[in-house]
Short mmCIF file of N, CA and C in Angstrom, two decimals:
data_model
loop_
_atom_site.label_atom_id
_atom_site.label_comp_id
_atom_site.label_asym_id
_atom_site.label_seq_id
_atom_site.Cartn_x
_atom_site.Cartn_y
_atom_site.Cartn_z
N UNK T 1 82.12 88.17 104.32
CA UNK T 1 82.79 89.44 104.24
C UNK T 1 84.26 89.23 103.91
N UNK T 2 84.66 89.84 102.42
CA UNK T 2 85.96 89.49 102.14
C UNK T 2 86.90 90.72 103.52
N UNK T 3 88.14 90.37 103.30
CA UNK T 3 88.91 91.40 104.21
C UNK T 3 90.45 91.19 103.19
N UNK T 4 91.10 92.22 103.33
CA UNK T 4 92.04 92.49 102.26
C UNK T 4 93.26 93.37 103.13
N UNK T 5 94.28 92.49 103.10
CA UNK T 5 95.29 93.65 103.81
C UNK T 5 96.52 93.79 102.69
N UNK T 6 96.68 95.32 102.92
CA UNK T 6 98.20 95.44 101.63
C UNK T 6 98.43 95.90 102.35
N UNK T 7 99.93 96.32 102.21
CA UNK T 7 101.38 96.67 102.89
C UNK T 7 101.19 98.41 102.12
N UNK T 8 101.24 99.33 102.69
CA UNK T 8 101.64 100.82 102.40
C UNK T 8 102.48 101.70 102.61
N UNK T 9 102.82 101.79 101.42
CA UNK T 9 104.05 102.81 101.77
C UNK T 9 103.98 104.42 101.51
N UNK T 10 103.81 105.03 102.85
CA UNK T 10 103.99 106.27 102.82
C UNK T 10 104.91 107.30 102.60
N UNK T 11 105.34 108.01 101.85
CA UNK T 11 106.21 108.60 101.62
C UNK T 11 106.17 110.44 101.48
N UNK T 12 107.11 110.83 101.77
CA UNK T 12 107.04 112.54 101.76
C UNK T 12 107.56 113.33 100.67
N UNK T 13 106.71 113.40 99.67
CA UNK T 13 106.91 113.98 98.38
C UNK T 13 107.98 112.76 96.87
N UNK T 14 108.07 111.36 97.39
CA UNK T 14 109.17 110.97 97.15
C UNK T 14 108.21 109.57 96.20
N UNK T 15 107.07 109.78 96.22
CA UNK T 15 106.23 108.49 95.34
C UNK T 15 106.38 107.92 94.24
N UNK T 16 106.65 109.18 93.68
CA UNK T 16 106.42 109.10 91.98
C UNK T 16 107.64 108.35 91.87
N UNK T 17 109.01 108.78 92.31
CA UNK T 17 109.93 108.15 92.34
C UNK T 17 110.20 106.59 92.77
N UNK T 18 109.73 106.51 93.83
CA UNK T 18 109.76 104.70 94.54
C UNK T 18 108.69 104.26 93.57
N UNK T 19 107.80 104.87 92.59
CA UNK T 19 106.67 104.05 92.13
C UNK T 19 107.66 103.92 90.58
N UNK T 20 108.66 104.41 90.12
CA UNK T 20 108.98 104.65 88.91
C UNK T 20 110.08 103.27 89.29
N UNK T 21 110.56 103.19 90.72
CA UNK T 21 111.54 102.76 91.21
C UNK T 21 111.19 100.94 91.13
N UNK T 22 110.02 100.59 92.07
CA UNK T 22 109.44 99.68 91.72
C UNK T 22 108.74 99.02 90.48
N UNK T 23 108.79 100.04 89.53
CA UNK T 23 108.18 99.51 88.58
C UNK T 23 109.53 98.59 87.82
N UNK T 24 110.76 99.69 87.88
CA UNK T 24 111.45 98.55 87.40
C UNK T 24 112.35 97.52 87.77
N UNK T 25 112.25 97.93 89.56
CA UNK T 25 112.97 96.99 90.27
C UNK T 25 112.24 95.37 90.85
N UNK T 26 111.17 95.29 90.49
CA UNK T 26 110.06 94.53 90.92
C UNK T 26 108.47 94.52 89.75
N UNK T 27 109.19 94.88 88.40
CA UNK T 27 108.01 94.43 87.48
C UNK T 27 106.64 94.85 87.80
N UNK T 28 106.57 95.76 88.51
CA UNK T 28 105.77 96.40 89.26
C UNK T 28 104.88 96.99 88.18
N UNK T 29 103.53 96.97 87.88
CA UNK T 29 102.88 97.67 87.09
C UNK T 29 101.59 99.06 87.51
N UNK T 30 101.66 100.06 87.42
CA UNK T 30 101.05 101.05 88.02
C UNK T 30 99.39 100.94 87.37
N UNK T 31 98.49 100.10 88.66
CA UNK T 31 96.98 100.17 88.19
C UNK T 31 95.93 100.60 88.31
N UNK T 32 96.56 102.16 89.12
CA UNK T 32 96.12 103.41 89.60
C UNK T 32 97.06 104.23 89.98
N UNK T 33 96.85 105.53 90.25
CA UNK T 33 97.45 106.43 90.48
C UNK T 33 96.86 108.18 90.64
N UNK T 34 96.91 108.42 91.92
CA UNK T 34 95.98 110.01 91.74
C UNK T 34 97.07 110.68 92.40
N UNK T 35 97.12 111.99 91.80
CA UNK T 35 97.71 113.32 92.88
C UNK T 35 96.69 113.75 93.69
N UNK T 36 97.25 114.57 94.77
CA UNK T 36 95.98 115.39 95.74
C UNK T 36 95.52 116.39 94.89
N UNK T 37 96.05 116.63 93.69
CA UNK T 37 95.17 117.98 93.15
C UNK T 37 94.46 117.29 92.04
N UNK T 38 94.25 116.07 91.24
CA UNK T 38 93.39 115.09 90.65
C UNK T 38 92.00 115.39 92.38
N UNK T 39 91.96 115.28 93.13
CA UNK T 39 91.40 114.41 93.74
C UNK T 39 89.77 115.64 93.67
N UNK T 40 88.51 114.66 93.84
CA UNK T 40 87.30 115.43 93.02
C UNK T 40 86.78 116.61 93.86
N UNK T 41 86.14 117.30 93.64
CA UNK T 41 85.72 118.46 93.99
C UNK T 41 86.25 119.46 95.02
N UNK T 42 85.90 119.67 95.94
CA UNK T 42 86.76 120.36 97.62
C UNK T 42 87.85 119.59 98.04
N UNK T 43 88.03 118.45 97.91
CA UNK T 43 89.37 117.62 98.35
C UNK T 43 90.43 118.02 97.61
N UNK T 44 89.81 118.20 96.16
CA UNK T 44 91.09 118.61 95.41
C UNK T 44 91.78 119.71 95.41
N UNK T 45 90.42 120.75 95.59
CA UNK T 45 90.88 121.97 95.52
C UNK T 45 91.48 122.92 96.93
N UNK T 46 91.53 121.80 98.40
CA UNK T 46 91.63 122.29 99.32
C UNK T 46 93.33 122.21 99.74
N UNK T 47 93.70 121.28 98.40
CA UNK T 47 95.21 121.27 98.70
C UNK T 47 96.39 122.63 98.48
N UNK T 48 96.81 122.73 98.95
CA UNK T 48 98.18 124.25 98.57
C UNK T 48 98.79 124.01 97.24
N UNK T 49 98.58 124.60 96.37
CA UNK T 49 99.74 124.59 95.07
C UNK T 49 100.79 123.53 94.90
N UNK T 50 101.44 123.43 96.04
CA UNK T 50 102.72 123.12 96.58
C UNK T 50 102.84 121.68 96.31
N UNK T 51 101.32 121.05 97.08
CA UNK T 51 101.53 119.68 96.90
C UNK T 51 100.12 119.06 95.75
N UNK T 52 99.91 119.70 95.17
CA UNK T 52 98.97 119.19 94.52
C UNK T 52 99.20 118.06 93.14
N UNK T 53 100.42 117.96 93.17
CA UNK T 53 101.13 117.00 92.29
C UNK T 53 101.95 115.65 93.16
N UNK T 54 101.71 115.69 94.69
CA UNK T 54 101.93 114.98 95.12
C UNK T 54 100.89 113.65 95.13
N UNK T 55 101.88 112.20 94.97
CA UNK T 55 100.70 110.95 94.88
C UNK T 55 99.53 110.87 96.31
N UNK T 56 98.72 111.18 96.29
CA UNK T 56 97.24 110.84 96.98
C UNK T 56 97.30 109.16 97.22
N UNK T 57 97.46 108.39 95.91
CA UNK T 57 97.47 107.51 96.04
C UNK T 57 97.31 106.52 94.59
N UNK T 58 98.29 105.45 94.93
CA UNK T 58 98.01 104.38 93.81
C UNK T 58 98.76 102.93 94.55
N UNK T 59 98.08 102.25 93.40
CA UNK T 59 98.07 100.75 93.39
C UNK T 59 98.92 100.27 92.55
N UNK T 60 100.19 99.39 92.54
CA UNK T 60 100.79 98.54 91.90
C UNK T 60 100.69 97.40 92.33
N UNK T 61 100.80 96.59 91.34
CA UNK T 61 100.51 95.14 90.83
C UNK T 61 101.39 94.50 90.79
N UNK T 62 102.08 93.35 91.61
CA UNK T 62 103.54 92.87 91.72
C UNK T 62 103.02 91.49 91.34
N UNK T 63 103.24 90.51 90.58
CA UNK T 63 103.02 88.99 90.72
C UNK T 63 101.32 89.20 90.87
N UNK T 64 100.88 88.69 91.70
CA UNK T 64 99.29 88.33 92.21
C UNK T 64 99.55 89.59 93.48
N UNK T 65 100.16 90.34 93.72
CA UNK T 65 99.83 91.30 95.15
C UNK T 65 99.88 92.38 94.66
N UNK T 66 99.33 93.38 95.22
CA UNK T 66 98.89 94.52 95.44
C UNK T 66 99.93 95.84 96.54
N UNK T 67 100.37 96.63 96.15
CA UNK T 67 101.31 97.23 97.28
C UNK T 67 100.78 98.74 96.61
N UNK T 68 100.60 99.42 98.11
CA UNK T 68 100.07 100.54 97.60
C UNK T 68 101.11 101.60 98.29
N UNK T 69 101.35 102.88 97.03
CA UNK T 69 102.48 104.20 97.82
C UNK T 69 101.98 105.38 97.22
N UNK T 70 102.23 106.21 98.59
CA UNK T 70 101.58 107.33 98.16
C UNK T 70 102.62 108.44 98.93
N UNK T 71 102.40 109.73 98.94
CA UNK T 71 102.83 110.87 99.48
C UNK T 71 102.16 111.01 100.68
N UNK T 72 102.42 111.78 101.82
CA UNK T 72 101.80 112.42 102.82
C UNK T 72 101.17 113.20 102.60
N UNK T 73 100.24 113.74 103.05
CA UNK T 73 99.80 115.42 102.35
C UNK T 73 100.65 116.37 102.73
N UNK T 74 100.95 117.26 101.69
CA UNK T 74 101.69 118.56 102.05
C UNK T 74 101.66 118.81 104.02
N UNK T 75 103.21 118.95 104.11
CA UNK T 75 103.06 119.60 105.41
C UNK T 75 102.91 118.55 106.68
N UNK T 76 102.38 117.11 106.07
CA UNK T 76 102.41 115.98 107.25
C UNK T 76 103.45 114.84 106.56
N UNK T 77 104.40 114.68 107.37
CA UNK T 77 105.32 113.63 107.31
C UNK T 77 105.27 112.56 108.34
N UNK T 78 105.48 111.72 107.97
CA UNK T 78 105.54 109.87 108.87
C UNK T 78 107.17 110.28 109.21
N UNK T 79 107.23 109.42 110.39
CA UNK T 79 108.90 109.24 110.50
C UNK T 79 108.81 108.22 110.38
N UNK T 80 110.23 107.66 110.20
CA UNK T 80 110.72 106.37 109.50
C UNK T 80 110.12 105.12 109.53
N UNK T 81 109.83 104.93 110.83
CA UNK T 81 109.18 103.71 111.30
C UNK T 81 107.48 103.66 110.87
N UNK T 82 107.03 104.74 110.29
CA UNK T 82 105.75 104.58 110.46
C UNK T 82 105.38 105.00 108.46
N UNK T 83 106.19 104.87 108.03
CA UNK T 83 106.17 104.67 106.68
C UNK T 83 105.89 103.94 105.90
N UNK T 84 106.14 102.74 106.27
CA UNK T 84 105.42 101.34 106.28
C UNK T 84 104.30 101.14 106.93
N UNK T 85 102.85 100.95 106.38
CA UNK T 85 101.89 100.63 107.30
C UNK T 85 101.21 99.42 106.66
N UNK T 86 99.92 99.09 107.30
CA UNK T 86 98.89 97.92 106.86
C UNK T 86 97.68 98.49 106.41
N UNK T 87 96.88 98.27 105.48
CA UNK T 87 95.41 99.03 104.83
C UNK T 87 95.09 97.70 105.13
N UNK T 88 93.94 97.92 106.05
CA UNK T 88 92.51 96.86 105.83
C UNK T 88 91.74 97.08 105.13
N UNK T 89 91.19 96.90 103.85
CA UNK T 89 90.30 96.78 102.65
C UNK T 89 88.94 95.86 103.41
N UNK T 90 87.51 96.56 103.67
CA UNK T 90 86.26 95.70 103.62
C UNK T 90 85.54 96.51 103.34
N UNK T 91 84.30 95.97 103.18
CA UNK T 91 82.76 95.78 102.67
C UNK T 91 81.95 96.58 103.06
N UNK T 92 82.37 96.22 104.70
CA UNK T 92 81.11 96.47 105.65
C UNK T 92 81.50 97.60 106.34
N UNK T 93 80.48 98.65 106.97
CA UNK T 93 80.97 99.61 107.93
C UNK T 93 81.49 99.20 108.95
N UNK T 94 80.05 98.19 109.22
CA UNK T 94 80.22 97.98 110.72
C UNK T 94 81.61 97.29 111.31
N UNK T 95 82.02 96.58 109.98
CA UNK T 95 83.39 95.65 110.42
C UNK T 95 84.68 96.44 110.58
N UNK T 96 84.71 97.90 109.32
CA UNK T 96 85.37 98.64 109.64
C UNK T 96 85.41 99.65 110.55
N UNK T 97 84.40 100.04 111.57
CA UNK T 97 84.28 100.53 112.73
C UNK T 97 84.71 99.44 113.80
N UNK T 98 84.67 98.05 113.64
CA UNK T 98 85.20 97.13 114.90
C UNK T 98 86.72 97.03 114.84
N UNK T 99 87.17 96.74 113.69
CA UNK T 99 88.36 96.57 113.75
C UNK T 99 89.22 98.30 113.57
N UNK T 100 88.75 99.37 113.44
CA UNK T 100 88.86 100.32 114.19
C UNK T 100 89.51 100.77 115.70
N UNK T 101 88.11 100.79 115.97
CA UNK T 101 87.90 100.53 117.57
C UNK T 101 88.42 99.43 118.70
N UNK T 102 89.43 98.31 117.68
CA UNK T 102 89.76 97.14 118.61
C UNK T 102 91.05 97.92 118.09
N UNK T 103 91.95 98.28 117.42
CA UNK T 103 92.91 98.30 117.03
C UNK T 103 93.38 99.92 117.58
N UNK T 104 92.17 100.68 118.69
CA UNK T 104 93.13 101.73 118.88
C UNK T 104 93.00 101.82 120.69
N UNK T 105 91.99 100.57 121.08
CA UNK T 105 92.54 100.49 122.31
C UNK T 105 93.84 99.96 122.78
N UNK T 106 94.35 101.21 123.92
CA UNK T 106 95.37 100.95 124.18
C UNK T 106 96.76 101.83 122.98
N UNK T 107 95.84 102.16 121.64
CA UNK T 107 97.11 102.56 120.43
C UNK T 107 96.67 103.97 120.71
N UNK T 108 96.67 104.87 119.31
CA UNK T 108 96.61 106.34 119.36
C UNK T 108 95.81 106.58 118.10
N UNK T 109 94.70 107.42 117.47
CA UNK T 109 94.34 107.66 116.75
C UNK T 109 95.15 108.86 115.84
N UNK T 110 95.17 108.41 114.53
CA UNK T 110 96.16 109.26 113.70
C UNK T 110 95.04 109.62 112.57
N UNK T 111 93.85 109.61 112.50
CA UNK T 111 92.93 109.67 112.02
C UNK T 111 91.57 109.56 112.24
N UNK T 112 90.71 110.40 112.89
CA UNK T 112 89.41 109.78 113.06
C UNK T 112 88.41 109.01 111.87
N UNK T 113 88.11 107.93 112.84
CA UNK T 113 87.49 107.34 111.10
C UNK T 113 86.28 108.42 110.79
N UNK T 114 86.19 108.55 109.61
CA UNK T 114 84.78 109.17 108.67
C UNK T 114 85.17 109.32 107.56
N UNK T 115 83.83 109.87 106.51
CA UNK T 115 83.62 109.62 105.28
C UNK T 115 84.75 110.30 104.65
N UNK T 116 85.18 110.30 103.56
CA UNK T 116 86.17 111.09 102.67
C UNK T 116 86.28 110.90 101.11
N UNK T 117 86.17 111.46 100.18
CA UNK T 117 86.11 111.46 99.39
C UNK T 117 86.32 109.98 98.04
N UNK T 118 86.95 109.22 98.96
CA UNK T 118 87.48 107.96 97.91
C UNK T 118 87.05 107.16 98.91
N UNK T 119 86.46 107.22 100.59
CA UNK T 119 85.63 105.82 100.87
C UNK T 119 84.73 106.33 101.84
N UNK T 120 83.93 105.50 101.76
CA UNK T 120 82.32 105.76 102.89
C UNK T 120 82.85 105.70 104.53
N UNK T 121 84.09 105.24 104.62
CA UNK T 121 84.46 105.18 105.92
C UNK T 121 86.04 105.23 105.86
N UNK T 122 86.54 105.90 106.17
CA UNK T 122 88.47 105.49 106.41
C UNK T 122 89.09 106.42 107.39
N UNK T 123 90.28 105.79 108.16
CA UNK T 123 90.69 105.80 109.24
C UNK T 123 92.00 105.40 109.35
N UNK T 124 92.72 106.33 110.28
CA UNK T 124 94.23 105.31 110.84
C UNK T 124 94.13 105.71 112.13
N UNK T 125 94.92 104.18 112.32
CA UNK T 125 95.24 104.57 114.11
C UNK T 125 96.35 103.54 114.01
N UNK T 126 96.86 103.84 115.47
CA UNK T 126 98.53 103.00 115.57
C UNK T 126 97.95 102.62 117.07
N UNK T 127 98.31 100.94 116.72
CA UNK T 127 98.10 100.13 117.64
C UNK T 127 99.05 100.26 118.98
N UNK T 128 98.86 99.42 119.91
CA UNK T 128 99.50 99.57 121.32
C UNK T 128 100.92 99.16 121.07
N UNK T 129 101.18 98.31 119.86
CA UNK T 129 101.87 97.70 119.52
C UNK T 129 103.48 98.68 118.78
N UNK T 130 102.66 99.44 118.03
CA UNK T 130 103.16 100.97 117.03
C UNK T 130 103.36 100.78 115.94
N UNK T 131 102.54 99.48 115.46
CA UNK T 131 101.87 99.43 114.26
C UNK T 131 100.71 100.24 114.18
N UNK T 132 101.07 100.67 112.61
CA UNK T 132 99.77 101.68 111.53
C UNK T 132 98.95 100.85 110.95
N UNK T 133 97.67 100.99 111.28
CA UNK T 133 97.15 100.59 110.34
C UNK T 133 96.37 101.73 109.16
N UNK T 134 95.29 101.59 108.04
CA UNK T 134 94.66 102.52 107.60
C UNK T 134 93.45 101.52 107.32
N UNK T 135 92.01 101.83 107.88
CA UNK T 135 90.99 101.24 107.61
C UNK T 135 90.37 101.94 106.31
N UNK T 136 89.98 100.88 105.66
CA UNK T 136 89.55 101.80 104.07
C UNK T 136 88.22 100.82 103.59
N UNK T 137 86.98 101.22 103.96
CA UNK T 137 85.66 100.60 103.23
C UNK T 137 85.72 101.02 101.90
N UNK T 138 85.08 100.04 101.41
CA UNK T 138 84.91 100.26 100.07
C UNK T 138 83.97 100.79 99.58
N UNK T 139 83.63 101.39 98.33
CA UNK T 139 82.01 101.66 98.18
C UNK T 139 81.27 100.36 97.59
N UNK T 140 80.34 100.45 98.04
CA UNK T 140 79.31 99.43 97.28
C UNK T 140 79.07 99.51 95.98
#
């Protein structure tokens, strides 16, 4: 079971910019990219006007790493410290339900894990520690 951690940066309406920002401060190449109003069927359309041009989410390509930034959804903001988080990338459910469930005893759930539109399982919670993480299965 591979396991995959990138560094995420959450941001409040301010993506497009740090992604335009990184691209040329860090050769950064954009190898995805969605708004919440791209996003497919009821997900997309459940967003407000407002933010539907906000980044959902993308992937840049630095050297050999991966750093992913996105927007909050309309209306939910991170404070400072929690803007920066960790995505665990796996395979398996079951692994992403353990490391879940180990990572919010003692922390706080900021997400119940379940299905969502871009993975069969995803989740955040903030450890005891007040580290974020975001659990994200992949599809098969």
């Amino acid at each position: 079971m591979e396991v995959q951690l990138t560094p995420f940066i959450m941001l409040d309406g301010h993506a497009k910019e740090a992604i335009a920002f990184y691209e040329q401060a860090l050769d950064a190449q954009v190898v995805f990219q969605q708004t919440y109003g791209e996003a497919p069927g009821e997900a997309g359309q459940a967003v407000p006007e407002s933010g539907r041009d906000r980044v959902a989410h993308s992937v840049l390509k630095i050297g050999g790493a991966d750093l992913f930034v996105a927007d909050s959804e309309p209306g939910v903001s991170f404070p400072h410290s929690k803007q920066v988080n960790i995505c665990i990338t796996v395979s398996d459910q079951e692994q992403a339900r353990r490391y879940y469930d180990s990572l919010r005893e003692g922390g706080r759930v900021d997400l119940e894990l379940q299905a969502i539109h871009f993975s069969p399982l995803y989740g955040m919670v903030t450890d005891k520690f007040g580290v974020t993480f975001q659990i994200f299965t992949k599809r098969s």
